[in-house]
Structure formats: C-alpha cells, structure tokens
mmCIF file with all atom_site columns, C-alpha atoms in Angstrom:
data_model
loop_
_atom_site.group_PDB
_atom_site.id
_atom_site.type_symbol
_atom_site.label_atom_id
_atom_site.label_alt_id
_atom_site.label_comp_id
_atom_site.label_asym_id
_atom_site.label_entity_id
_atom_site.label_seq_id
_atom_site.pdbx_PDB_ins_code
_atom_site.Cartn_x
_atom_site.Cartn_y
_atom_site.Cartn_z
_atom_site.occupancy
_atom_site.B_iso_or_equiv
_atom_site.pdbx_formal_charge
_atom_site.auth_seq_id
_atom_site.auth_comp_id
_atom_site.auth_asym_id
_atom_site.auth_atom_id
_atom_site.pdbx_PDB_model_num
ATOM 1   C CA . MET A 1 1   ? 109.866 100.948 150.470 1.00 52.00 ? 1   MET A CA 1
ATOM 2   C CA . SER A 1 2   ? 108.876 101.353 146.773 1.00 83.00 ? 2   SER A CA 1
ATOM 3   C CA . THR A 1 3   ? 105.621 100.935 145.444 1.00 92.00 ? 3   THR A CA 1
ATOM 4   C CA . ARG A 1 4   ? 106.358 98.426  142.484 1.00 93.00 ? 4   ARG A CA 1
ATOM 5   C CA . ALA A 1 5   ? 103.769 97.711  139.388 1.00 95.00 ? 5   ALA A CA 1
ATOM 6   C CA . ILE A 1 6   ? 103.858 95.438  136.157 1.00 95.00 ? 6   ILE A CA 1
ATOM 7   C CA . ILE A 1 7   ? 102.134 97.182  133.347 1.00 96.00 ? 7   ILE A CA 1
ATOM 8   C CA . ALA A 1 8   ? 100.675 94.728  130.573 1.00 97.00 ? 8   ALA A CA 1
ATOM 9   C CA . LEU A 1 9   ? 99.576  94.680  127.365 1.00 97.00 ? 9   LEU A CA 1
ATOM 10  C CA . PRO A 1 10  ? 98.283  91.227  126.097 1.00 97.00 ? 10  PRO A CA 1
ATOM 11  C CA . VAL A 1 11  ? 99.353  89.940  123.445 1.00 95.00 ? 11  VAL A CA 1
ATOM 12  C CA . LYS A 1 12  ? 98.998  86.413  121.548 1.00 94.00 ? 12  LYS A CA 1
ATOM 13  C CA . GLY A 1 13  ? 99.546  83.942  124.323 1.00 94.00 ? 13  GLY A CA 1
ATOM 14  C CA . GLY A 1 14  ? 100.006 85.784  127.120 1.00 95.00 ? 14  GLY A CA 1
ATOM 15  C CA . TYR A 1 15  ? 100.870 89.488  128.059 1.00 95.00 ? 15  TYR A CA 1
ATOM 16  C CA . GLU A 1 16  ? 104.409 91.570  127.217 1.00 93.00 ? 16  GLU A CA 1
ATOM 17  C CA . THR A 1 17  ? 105.024 94.227  130.097 1.00 93.00 ? 17  THR A CA 1
ATOM 18  C CA . CYS A 1 18  ? 107.269 96.357  131.726 1.00 92.00 ? 18  CYS A CA 1
ATOM 19  C CA . TRP A 1 19  ? 108.378 96.757  135.342 1.00 90.00 ? 19  TRP A CA 1
ATOM 20  C CA . ASN A 1 20  ? 107.475 100.210 137.350 1.00 92.00 ? 20  ASN A CA 1
ATOM 21  C CA . TRP A 1 21  ? 109.566 100.371 140.040 1.00 89.00 ? 21  TRP A CA 1
ATOM 22  C CA . ASN A 1 22  ? 108.626 103.675 142.338 1.00 90.00 ? 22  ASN A CA 1
ATOM 23  C CA . ASP A 1 23  ? 105.250 105.376 142.504 1.00 93.00 ? 23  ASP A CA 1
ATOM 24  C CA . GLY A 1 24  ? 103.096 102.242 141.007 1.00 95.00 ? 24  GLY A CA 1
ATOM 25  C CA . ASP A 1 25  ? 99.707  103.154 143.289 1.00 96.00 ? 25  ASP A CA 1
ATOM 26  C CA . PRO A 1 26  ? 96.537  103.775 141.466 1.00 97.00 ? 26  PRO A CA 1
ATOM 27  C CA . SER A 1 27  ? 96.991  107.533 142.668 1.00 96.00 ? 27  SER A CA 1
ATOM 28  C CA . HIS A 1 28  ? 100.254 108.024 140.832 1.00 94.00 ? 28  HIS A CA 1
ATOM 29  C CA . LEU A 1 29  ? 100.949 105.451 138.084 1.00 96.00 ? 29  LEU A CA 1
ATOM 30  C CA . GLY A 1 30  ? 97.288  104.537 137.892 1.00 97.00 ? 30  GLY A CA 1
ATOM 31  C CA . LYS A 1 31  ? 96.686  108.108 137.245 1.00 96.00 ? 31  LYS A CA 1
ATOM 32  C CA . GLU A 1 32  ? 99.593  108.464 134.253 1.00 96.00 ? 32  GLU A CA 1
ATOM 33  C CA . LEU A 1 33  ? 98.382  105.615 132.452 1.00 97.00 ? 33  LEU A CA 1
ATOM 34  C CA . ARG A 1 34  ? 94.766  106.748 132.555 1.00 97.00 ? 34  ARG A CA 1
ATOM 35  C CA . THR A 1 35  ? 95.437  110.231 131.231 1.00 96.00 ? 35  THR A CA 1
ATOM 36  C CA . TYR A 1 36  ? 98.274  109.794 129.197 1.00 95.00 ? 36  TYR A CA 1
ATOM 37  C CA . PHE A 1 37  ? 98.448  106.604 127.774 1.00 96.00 ? 37  PHE A CA 1
ATOM 38  C CA . LYS A 1 38  ? 95.303  106.154 126.062 1.00 96.00 ? 38  LYS A CA 1
ATOM 39  C CA . ASP A 1 39  ? 95.850  103.871 122.812 1.00 96.00 ? 39  ASP A CA 1
ATOM 40  C CA . GLU A 1 40  ? 97.712  100.944 122.114 1.00 95.00 ? 40  GLU A CA 1
ATOM 41  C CA . ALA A 1 41  ? 100.387 102.796 120.290 1.00 94.00 ? 41  ALA A CA 1
ATOM 42  C CA . SER A 1 42  ? 101.241 105.176 123.804 1.00 94.00 ? 42  SER A CA 1
ATOM 43  C CA . VAL A 1 43  ? 101.559 101.934 125.900 1.00 95.00 ? 43  VAL A CA 1
ATOM 44  C CA . LYS A 1 44  ? 103.777 100.109 123.495 1.00 93.00 ? 44  LYS A CA 1
ATOM 45  C CA . SER A 1 45  ? 106.082 102.955 123.774 1.00 90.00 ? 45  SER A CA 1
ATOM 46  C CA . LEU A 1 46  ? 106.059 102.454 127.561 1.00 90.00 ? 46  LEU A CA 1
ATOM 47  C CA . ILE A 1 47  ? 106.482 98.481  127.314 1.00 90.00 ? 47  ILE A CA 1
ATOM 48  C CA . GLN A 1 48  ? 109.222 98.839  124.927 1.00 86.00 ? 48  GLN A CA 1
ATOM 49  C CA . THR A 1 49  ? 111.312 100.104 127.782 1.00 83.00 ? 49  THR A CA 1
ATOM 50  C CA . LYS A 1 50  ? 110.914 96.923  130.237 1.00 84.00 ? 50  LYS A CA 1
ATOM 51  C CA . SER A 1 51  ? 111.936 98.983  132.738 1.00 86.00 ? 51  SER A CA 1
ATOM 52  C CA . PHE A 1 52  ? 112.176 102.318 134.961 1.00 89.00 ? 52  PHE A CA 1
ATOM 53  C CA . SER A 1 53  ? 111.732 104.164 138.422 1.00 89.00 ? 53  SER A CA 1
ATOM 54  C CA . THR A 1 54  ? 108.385 105.833 137.381 1.00 91.00 ? 54  THR A CA 1
ATOM 55  C CA . ILE A 1 55  ? 106.963 108.218 134.996 1.00 93.00 ? 55  ILE A CA 1
ATOM 56  C CA . LEU A 1 56  ? 106.841 112.140 135.401 1.00 90.00 ? 56  LEU A CA 1
ATOM 57  C CA . GLY A 1 57  ? 106.240 115.413 133.152 1.00 89.00 ? 57  GLY A CA 1
ATOM 58  C CA . PRO A 1 58  ? 108.108 118.167 132.154 1.00 87.00 ? 58  PRO A CA 1
ATOM 59  C CA . ARG A 1 59  ? 107.862 120.332 135.279 1.00 83.00 ? 59  ARG A CA 1
ATOM 60  C CA . SER A 1 60  ? 108.814 117.396 138.107 1.00 84.00 ? 60  SER A CA 1
ATOM 61  C CA . ILE A 1 61  ? 111.434 115.540 136.186 1.00 83.00 ? 61  ILE A CA 1
ATOM 62  C CA . ASN A 1 62  ? 114.362 117.507 137.618 1.00 80.00 ? 62  ASN A CA 1
ATOM 63  C CA . ASP A 1 63  ? 113.227 117.731 141.075 1.00 84.00 ? 63  ASP A CA 1
ATOM 64  C CA . TYR A 1 64  ? 113.442 113.685 141.050 1.00 82.00 ? 64  TYR A CA 1
ATOM 65  C CA . MET A 1 65  ? 117.183 113.513 138.834 1.00 83.00 ? 65  MET A CA 1
ATOM 66  C CA . GLN A 1 66  ? 119.860 112.718 141.018 1.00 83.00 ? 66  GLN A CA 1
ATOM 67  C CA . GLU A 1 67  ? 123.712 112.135 139.635 1.00 84.00 ? 67  GLU A CA 1
ATOM 68  C CA . GLY A 1 68  ? 123.870 109.369 137.611 1.00 83.00 ? 68  GLY A CA 1
ATOM 69  C CA . ASP A 1 69  ? 120.059 109.155 136.742 1.00 86.00 ? 69  ASP A CA 1
ATOM 70  C CA . ARG A 1 70  ? 118.438 109.542 132.754 1.00 85.00 ? 70  ARG A CA 1
ATOM 71  C CA . ALA A 1 71  ? 115.380 110.822 132.039 1.00 88.00 ? 71  ALA A CA 1
ATOM 72  C CA . GLU A 1 72  ? 114.137 108.781 128.413 1.00 88.00 ? 72  GLU A CA 1
ATOM 73  C CA . ALA A 1 73  ? 110.984 111.458 126.789 1.00 89.00 ? 73  ALA A CA 1
ATOM 74  C CA . LEU A 1 74  ? 107.948 109.471 125.416 1.00 88.00 ? 74  LEU A CA 1
ATOM 75  C CA . PRO A 1 75  ? 106.370 110.448 122.414 1.00 86.00 ? 75  PRO A CA 1
ATOM 76  C CA . ASN A 1 76  ? 102.884 112.040 124.755 1.00 89.00 ? 76  ASN A CA 1
ATOM 77  C CA . GLY A 1 77  ? 105.032 114.498 126.867 1.00 90.00 ? 77  GLY A CA 1
ATOM 78  C CA . ARG A 1 78  ? 105.661 112.392 129.396 1.00 91.00 ? 78  ARG A CA 1
ATOM 79  C CA . TYR A 1 79  ? 109.012 111.260 130.678 1.00 90.00 ? 79  TYR A CA 1
ATOM 80  C CA . LEU A 1 80  ? 110.792 108.354 132.212 1.00 89.00 ? 80  LEU A CA 1
ATOM 81  C CA . LEU A 1 81  ? 112.686 108.429 134.759 1.00 88.00 ? 81  LEU A CA 1
ATOM 82  C CA . LEU A 1 82  ? 115.798 105.404 135.035 1.00 83.00 ? 82  LEU A CA 1
ATOM 83  C CA . HIS A 1 83  ? 118.150 105.642 137.984 1.00 76.00 ? 83  HIS A CA 1
ATOM 84  C CA . LYS A 1 84  ? 121.539 104.291 137.725 1.00 67.00 ? 84  LYS A CA 1
ATOM 85  C CA . TYR A 1 85  ? 121.263 101.209 140.177 1.00 62.00 ? 85  TYR A CA 1
ATOM 86  C CA . GLN A 1 86  ? 118.144 100.305 139.069 1.00 59.00 ? 86  GLN A CA 1
ATOM 87  C CA . GLY A 1 87  ? 118.159 97.001  137.113 1.00 54.00 ? 87  GLY A CA 1
ATOM 88  C CA . GLY A 1 88  ? 116.281 95.078  134.941 1.00 53.00 ? 88  GLY A CA 1
ATOM 89  C CA . VAL A 1 89  ? 112.787 93.427  134.876 1.00 46.00 ? 89  VAL A CA 1
ATOM 90  C CA . ILE A 1 90  ? 113.647 90.539  136.965 1.00 45.00 ? 90  ILE A CA 1
ATOM 91  C CA . ASP A 1 91  ? 111.005 88.317  135.900 1.00 49.00 ? 91  ASP A CA 1
ATOM 92  C CA . GLY A 1 92  ? 108.673 86.681  133.048 1.00 50.00 ? 92  GLY A CA 1
ATOM 93  C CA . ASP A 1 93  ? 109.926 84.781  130.241 1.00 50.00 ? 93  ASP A CA 1
ATOM 94  C CA . GLY A 1 94  ? 112.839 86.053  128.340 1.00 52.00 ? 94  GLY A CA 1
ATOM 95  C CA . ASN A 1 95  ? 114.030 89.657  127.293 1.00 52.00 ? 95  ASN A CA 1
ATOM 96  C CA . LYS A 1 96  ? 110.462 90.796  126.747 1.00 56.00 ? 96  LYS A CA 1
ATOM 97  C CA . ALA A 1 97  ? 109.292 90.188  130.256 1.00 82.00 ? 97  ALA A CA 1
ATOM 98  C CA . PHE A 1 98  ? 106.306 87.865  128.676 1.00 89.00 ? 98  PHE A CA 1
ATOM 99  C CA . PHE A 1 99  ? 103.357 86.178  131.285 1.00 93.00 ? 99  PHE A CA 1
ATOM 100 C CA . LYS A 1 100 ? 101.056 83.933  130.205 1.00 94.00 ? 100 LYS A CA 1
ATOM 101 C CA . THR A 1 101 ? 98.540  84.733  132.854 1.00 95.00 ? 101 THR A CA 1
ATOM 102 C CA . ILE A 1 102 ? 97.578  87.719  135.468 1.00 96.00 ? 102 ILE A CA 1
ATOM 103 C CA . ASP A 1 103 ? 98.382  85.440  138.188 1.00 95.00 ? 103 ASP A CA 1
ATOM 104 C CA . ASP A 1 104 ? 101.843 84.933  136.911 1.00 93.00 ? 104 ASP A CA 1
ATOM 105 C CA . MET A 1 105 ? 102.257 88.572  137.700 1.00 93.00 ? 105 MET A CA 1
ATOM 106 C CA . LEU A 1 106 ? 100.254 88.759  140.509 1.00 94.00 ? 106 LEU A CA 1
ATOM 107 C CA . GLN A 1 107 ? 103.098 86.108  141.635 1.00 91.00 ? 107 GLN A CA 1
ATOM 108 C CA . CYS A 1 108 ? 105.974 88.585  141.176 1.00 88.00 ? 108 CYS A CA 1
ATOM 109 C CA . ASP A 1 109 ? 107.355 91.059  144.177 1.00 86.00 ? 109 ASP A CA 1
ATOM 110 C CA . ILE A 1 110 ? 104.920 93.947  142.992 1.00 90.00 ? 110 ILE A CA 1
ATOM 111 C CA . ASN A 1 111 ? 101.819 95.413  144.475 1.00 95.00 ? 111 ASN A CA 1
ATOM 112 C CA . TYR A 1 112 ? 99.670  96.245  141.148 1.00 97.00 ? 112 TYR A CA 1
ATOM 113 C CA . VAL A 1 113 ? 98.957  95.163  137.985 1.00 98.00 ? 113 VAL A CA 1
ATOM 114 C CA . TYR A 1 114 ? 97.658  97.615  135.045 1.00 98.00 ? 114 TYR A CA 1
ATOM 115 C CA . VAL A 1 115 ? 96.426  95.646  132.168 1.00 98.00 ? 115 VAL A CA 1
ATOM 116 C CA . PHE A 1 116 ? 95.267  97.900  128.998 1.00 98.00 ? 116 PHE A CA 1
ATOM 117 C CA . GLU A 1 117 ? 92.939  95.771  126.989 1.00 96.00 ? 117 GLU A CA 1
ATOM 118 C CA . ASN A 1 118 ? 90.091  97.016  124.496 1.00 95.00 ? 118 ASN A CA 1
ATOM 119 C CA . GLY A 1 119 ? 91.050  100.761 125.181 1.00 96.00 ? 119 GLY A CA 1
ATOM 120 C CA . LYS A 1 120 ? 90.899  100.613 129.216 1.00 97.00 ? 120 LYS A CA 1
ATOM 121 C CA . TRP A 1 121 ? 92.772  100.073 132.036 1.00 98.00 ? 121 TRP A CA 1
ATOM 122 C CA . LYS A 1 122 ? 92.175  97.247  134.504 1.00 98.00 ? 122 LYS A CA 1
ATOM 123 C CA . THR A 1 123 ? 93.852  97.253  137.849 1.00 98.00 ? 123 THR A CA 1
ATOM 124 C CA . TYR A 1 124 ? 95.408  93.903  139.354 1.00 97.00 ? 124 TYR A CA 1
ATOM 125 C CA . LYS A 1 125 ? 96.192  94.056  143.247 1.00 94.00 ? 125 LYS A CA 1
#
C-alpha cells in the first residue's frame, strides 16, 4: 500500500495543491520538502505538476523507473517520478485541485497533508 499525501500552498480563499502517490510519509516526502523545497518558487514548481508518484534524487531515479514511466526534472536538482498507470488529481475543486480548508484535504484518501506557509512546512495527519 502506498503512503499518499497532499502538498499545499495557501492562496486567496484556500489552498492550491498537488497529489503525491507514494512515499508520502515524513521520513521521505517530509524530509525532501524540508531539505529541497525551502522557498515559495520551488514549492510552486512542485504544485504545478498536480500529481506524481514520488520525489527522488539524481542517484536513485533510475532505480525506480519502470517501462513507460517518466521523470520530470525540477529546478532544484530533484526529480518527480511519474508512473504510466498513475491517475490525475482525484479530489479538489476543478483542474487546480483547490481546497478551501486543511480539513477538506484530510477528508481525501491520503495519509498526510504538507502545507508550506510563511517559509515553513507544517505536517497534518
């Protein structure tokens, strides 16, 4: 079973989000976010993808790739793994995966919510 998470950035009236399908626990995704996504610009580059499998570094990306998968490079040297079977964002309002509250996100089929606010990451379960 995968550990799913929503990554959120506050915007006017709520949160713009993306969906992380695998390795969403604090020891992996939480660590990646705190280490490599320390400013709003890097978080926005992540949010605009809307859905991905996991975040990996350049040394490990090839170990996780399967036939039909693709990797998308981010400006900070990390990679998003996108599995061929992976669906899009399945909750939220419209194409932007917009949520009004953190509680709305926690009602989805996810394990964690990570919110980047005032230059810091907050984790909700």
